[in-house]
Coordinates of C-alpha atoms and ligand atoms in Angstrom, one line a residue:
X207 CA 0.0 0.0 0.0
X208 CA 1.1 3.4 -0.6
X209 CA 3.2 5.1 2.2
X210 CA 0.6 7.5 2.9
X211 CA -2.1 4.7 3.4
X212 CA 0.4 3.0 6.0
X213 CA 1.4 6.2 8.2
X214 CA -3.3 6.6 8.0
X215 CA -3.1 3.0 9.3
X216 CA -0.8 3.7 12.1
X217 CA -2.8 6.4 13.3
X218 CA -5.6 3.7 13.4
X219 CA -4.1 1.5 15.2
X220 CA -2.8 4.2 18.0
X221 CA -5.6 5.9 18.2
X222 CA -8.8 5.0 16.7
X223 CA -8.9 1.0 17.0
X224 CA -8.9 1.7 20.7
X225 CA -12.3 3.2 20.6
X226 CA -14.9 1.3 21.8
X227 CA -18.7 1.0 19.6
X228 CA -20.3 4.1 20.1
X229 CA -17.4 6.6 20.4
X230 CA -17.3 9.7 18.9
X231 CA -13.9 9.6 17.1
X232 CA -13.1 13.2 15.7
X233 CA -11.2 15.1 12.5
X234 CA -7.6 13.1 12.3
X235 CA -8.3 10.0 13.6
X236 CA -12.0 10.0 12.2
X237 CA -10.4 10.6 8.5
X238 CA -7.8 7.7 9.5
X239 CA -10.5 5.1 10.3
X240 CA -12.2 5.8 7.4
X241 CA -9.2 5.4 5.0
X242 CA -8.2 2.3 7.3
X243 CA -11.8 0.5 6.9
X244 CA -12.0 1.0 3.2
X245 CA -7.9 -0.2 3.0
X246 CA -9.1 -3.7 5.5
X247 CA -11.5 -4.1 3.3
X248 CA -9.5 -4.5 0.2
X249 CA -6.8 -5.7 1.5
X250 CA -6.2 -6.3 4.8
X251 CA -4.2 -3.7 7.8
X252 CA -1.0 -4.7 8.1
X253 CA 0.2 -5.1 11.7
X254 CA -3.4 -6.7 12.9
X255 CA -5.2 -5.3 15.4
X256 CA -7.6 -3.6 12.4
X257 CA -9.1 -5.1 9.5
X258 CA -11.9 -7.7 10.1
X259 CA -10.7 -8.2 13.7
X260 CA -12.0 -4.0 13.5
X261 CA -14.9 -3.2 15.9
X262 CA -18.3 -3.0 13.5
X263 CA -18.2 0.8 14.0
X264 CA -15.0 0.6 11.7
X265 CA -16.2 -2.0 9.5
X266 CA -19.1 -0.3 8.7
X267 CA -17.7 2.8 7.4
X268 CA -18.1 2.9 3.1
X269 CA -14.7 3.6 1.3
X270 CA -14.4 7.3 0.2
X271 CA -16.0 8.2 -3.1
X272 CA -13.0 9.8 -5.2
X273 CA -12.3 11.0 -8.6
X274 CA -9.2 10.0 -10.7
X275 CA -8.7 11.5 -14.5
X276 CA -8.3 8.6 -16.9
X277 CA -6.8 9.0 -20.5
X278 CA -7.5 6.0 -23.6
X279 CA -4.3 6.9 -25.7
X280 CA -4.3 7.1 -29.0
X281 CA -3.6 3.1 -29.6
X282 CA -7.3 2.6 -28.3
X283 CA -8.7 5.8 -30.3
X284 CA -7.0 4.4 -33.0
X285 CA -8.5 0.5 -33.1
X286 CA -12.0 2.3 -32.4
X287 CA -11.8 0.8 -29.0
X288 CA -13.2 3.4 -26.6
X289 CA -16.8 2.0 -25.8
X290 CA -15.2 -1.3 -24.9
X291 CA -13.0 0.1 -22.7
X292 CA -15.2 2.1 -20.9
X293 CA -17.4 -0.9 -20.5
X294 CA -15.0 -2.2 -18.6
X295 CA -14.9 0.7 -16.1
X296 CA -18.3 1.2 -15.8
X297 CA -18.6 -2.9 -15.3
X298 CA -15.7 -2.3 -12.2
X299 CA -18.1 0.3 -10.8
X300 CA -16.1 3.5 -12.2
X301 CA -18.8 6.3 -13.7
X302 CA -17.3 8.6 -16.2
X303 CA -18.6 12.1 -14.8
X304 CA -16.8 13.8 -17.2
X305 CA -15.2 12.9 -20.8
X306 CA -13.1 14.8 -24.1
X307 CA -11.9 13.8 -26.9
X308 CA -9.2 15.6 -28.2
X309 CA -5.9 15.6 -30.2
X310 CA -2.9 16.7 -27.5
X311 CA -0.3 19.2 -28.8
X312 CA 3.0 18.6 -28.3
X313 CA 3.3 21.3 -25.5
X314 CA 0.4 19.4 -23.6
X315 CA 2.1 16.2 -24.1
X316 CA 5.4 17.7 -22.9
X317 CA 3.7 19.6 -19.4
X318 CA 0.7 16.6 -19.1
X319 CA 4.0 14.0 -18.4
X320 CA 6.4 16.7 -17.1
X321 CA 7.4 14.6 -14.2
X322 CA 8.9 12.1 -16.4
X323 CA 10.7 14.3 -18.6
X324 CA 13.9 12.7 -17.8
X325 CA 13.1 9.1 -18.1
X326 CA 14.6 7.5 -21.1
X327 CA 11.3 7.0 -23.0
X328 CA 10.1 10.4 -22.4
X329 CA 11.2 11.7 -25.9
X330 CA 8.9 8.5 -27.3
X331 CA 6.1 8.6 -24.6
X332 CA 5.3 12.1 -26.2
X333 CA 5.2 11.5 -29.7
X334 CA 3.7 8.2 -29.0
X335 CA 1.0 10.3 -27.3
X336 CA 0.5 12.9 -30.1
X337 CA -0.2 10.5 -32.5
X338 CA -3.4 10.2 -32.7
X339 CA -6.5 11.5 -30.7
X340 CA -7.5 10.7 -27.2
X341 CA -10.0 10.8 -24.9
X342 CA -9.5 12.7 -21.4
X343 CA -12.1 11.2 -19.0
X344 CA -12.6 12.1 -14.8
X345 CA -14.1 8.5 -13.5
X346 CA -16.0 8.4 -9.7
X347 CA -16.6 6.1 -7.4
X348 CA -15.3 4.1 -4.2
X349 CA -11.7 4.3 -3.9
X350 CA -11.6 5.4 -7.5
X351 CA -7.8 6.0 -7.9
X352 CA -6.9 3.1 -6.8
X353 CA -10.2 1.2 -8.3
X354 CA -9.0 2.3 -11.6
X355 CA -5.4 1.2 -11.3
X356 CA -6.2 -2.0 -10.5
X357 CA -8.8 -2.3 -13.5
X358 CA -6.1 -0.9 -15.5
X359 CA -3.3 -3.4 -15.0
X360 CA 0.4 -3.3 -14.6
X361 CA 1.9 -0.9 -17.3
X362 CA 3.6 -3.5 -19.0
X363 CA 0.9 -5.9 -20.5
X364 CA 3.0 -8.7 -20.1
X365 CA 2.9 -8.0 -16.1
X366 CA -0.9 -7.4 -16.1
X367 CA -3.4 -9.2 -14.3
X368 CA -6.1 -11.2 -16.5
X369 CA -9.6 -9.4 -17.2
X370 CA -7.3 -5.8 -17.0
X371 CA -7.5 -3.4 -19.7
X372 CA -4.1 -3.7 -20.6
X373 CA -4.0 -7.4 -20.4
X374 CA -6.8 -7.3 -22.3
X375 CA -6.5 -4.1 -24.9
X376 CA -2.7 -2.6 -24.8
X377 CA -0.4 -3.6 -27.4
X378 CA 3.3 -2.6 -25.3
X379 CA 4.4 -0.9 -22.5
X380 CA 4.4 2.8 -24.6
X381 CA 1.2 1.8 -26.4
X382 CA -0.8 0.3 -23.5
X383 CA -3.9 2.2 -24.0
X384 CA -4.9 3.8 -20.9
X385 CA -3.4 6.3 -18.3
X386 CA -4.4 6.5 -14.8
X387 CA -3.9 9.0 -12.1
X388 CA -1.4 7.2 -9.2
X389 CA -2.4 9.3 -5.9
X390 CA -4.7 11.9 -5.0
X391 CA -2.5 14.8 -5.7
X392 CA -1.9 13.6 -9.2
X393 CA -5.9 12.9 -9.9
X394 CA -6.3 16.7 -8.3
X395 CA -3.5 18.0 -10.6
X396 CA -4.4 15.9 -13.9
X397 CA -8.2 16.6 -13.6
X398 CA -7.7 20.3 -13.5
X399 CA -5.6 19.6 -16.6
X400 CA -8.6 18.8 -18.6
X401 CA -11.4 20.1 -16.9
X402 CA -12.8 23.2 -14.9
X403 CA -15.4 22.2 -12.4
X404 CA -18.7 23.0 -14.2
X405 CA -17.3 20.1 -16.9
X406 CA -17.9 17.7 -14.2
X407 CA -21.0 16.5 -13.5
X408 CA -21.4 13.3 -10.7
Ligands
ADP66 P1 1.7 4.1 -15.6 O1 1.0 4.6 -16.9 O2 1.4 2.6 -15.4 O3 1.5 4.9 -14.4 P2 4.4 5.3 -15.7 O4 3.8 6.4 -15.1 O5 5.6 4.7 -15.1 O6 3.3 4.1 -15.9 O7 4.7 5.6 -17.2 C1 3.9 6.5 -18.0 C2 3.7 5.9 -19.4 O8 5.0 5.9 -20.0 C3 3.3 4.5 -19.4 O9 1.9 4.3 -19.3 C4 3.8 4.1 -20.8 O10 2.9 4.5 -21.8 C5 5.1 4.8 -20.9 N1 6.2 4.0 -20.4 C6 6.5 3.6 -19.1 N2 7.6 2.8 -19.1 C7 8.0 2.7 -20.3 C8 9.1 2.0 -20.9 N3 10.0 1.3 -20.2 N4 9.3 2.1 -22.3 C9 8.4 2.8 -23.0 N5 7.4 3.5 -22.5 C10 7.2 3.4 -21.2
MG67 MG1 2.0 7.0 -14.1

């Protein structure tokens, strides 16, 4: 689990687990239980103590409802394969509140994956993603940023999981046919990319 996810759980398990049914558990550690019941839920706390061993007032709480901006790159534009793929969010419980299709210029391209501007396939990665249209997409939902990874796959296809889009749809690790945000701060960042507010409508 993400480091952030881990320092929430450890709050949890200081603070919060400790409660008994019926407390009122406030701002911090309230925000931590939540994130901690949704995380048990998926995948197990580490460290015990938290998880299905949780009192029911933890296991009761729902996983937050996020948003996450989702990209089908221009291999999936180009193989007319954008319905499918967006059955396949929509059938993992993902709603597309907001979509575009559009044709990135090179300076979006460039700024959209600035922070990998010194990798070695960054020179490739944009022209790969100039090539052709694509469609920009905000998807909502329970857990959605990590919801969406997951349906995703691994970003080489090779490495993804059966039933993921790119197990399913992406023909290489450059041309793998779907982006997804990787934290919060990047869904807040990416969305306000592509969208203003009054574009999104849950
Ligand atoms: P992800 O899209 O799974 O978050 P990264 O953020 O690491 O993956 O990389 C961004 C994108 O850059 C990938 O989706 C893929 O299109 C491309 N990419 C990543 N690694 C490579 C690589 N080794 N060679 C070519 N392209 C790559
Ligand atoms: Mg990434």
């Amino acid at each position: 689990a993400p480091a952030g996810v881990h320092a929430q759980l450890r709050a949890v398990q200081q603070g919060a687990a400790g409660h008994a049914e019926g407390d009122v558990v406030e701002g911090q550690q309230a925000h931590a239980a939540y994130v901690c019941a949704a995380a048990a839920r998926r995948k197990g706390c580490p460290g015990g103590g938290v998880g299905l061993n949780a009192p029911q007032h933890l296991q009761d709480i729902p996983m937050a409802t996020e948003r996450t901006l989702s990209i089908l790159k221009p291999d999936a534009t180009r193989r007319n394969l954008t319905g499918k793929i967006n059955a396949v969010f929509e059938g993992a419980g993902l709603r597309i509140v907001a979509q575009r299709r559009l044709h990135l210029s090179q300076q979006q391209a460039e700024a959209f994956y600035g922070a990998h501007r010194e990798r070695g396939f960054f020179k490739d990665l944009v022209s790969f993603m100039v090539s052709g249209p694509v469609v920009v997409q905000v998807l909502e939902g329970a857990d959605a940023i990590a919801q969406n990874r997951k349906v995703m796959g691994a970003t080489n296809p090779a490495n993804a999981d059966a039933g993921t889009i790119r197990k399913l749809f992406a023909e290489s690790i450059e041309a793998n046919s779907v982006h997804g945000s990787d934290s919060p701060e990047a869904a807040a960042h990416e969305i306000g990319f592509f969208f203003a507010g009054t574009e999104i409508v849950g």
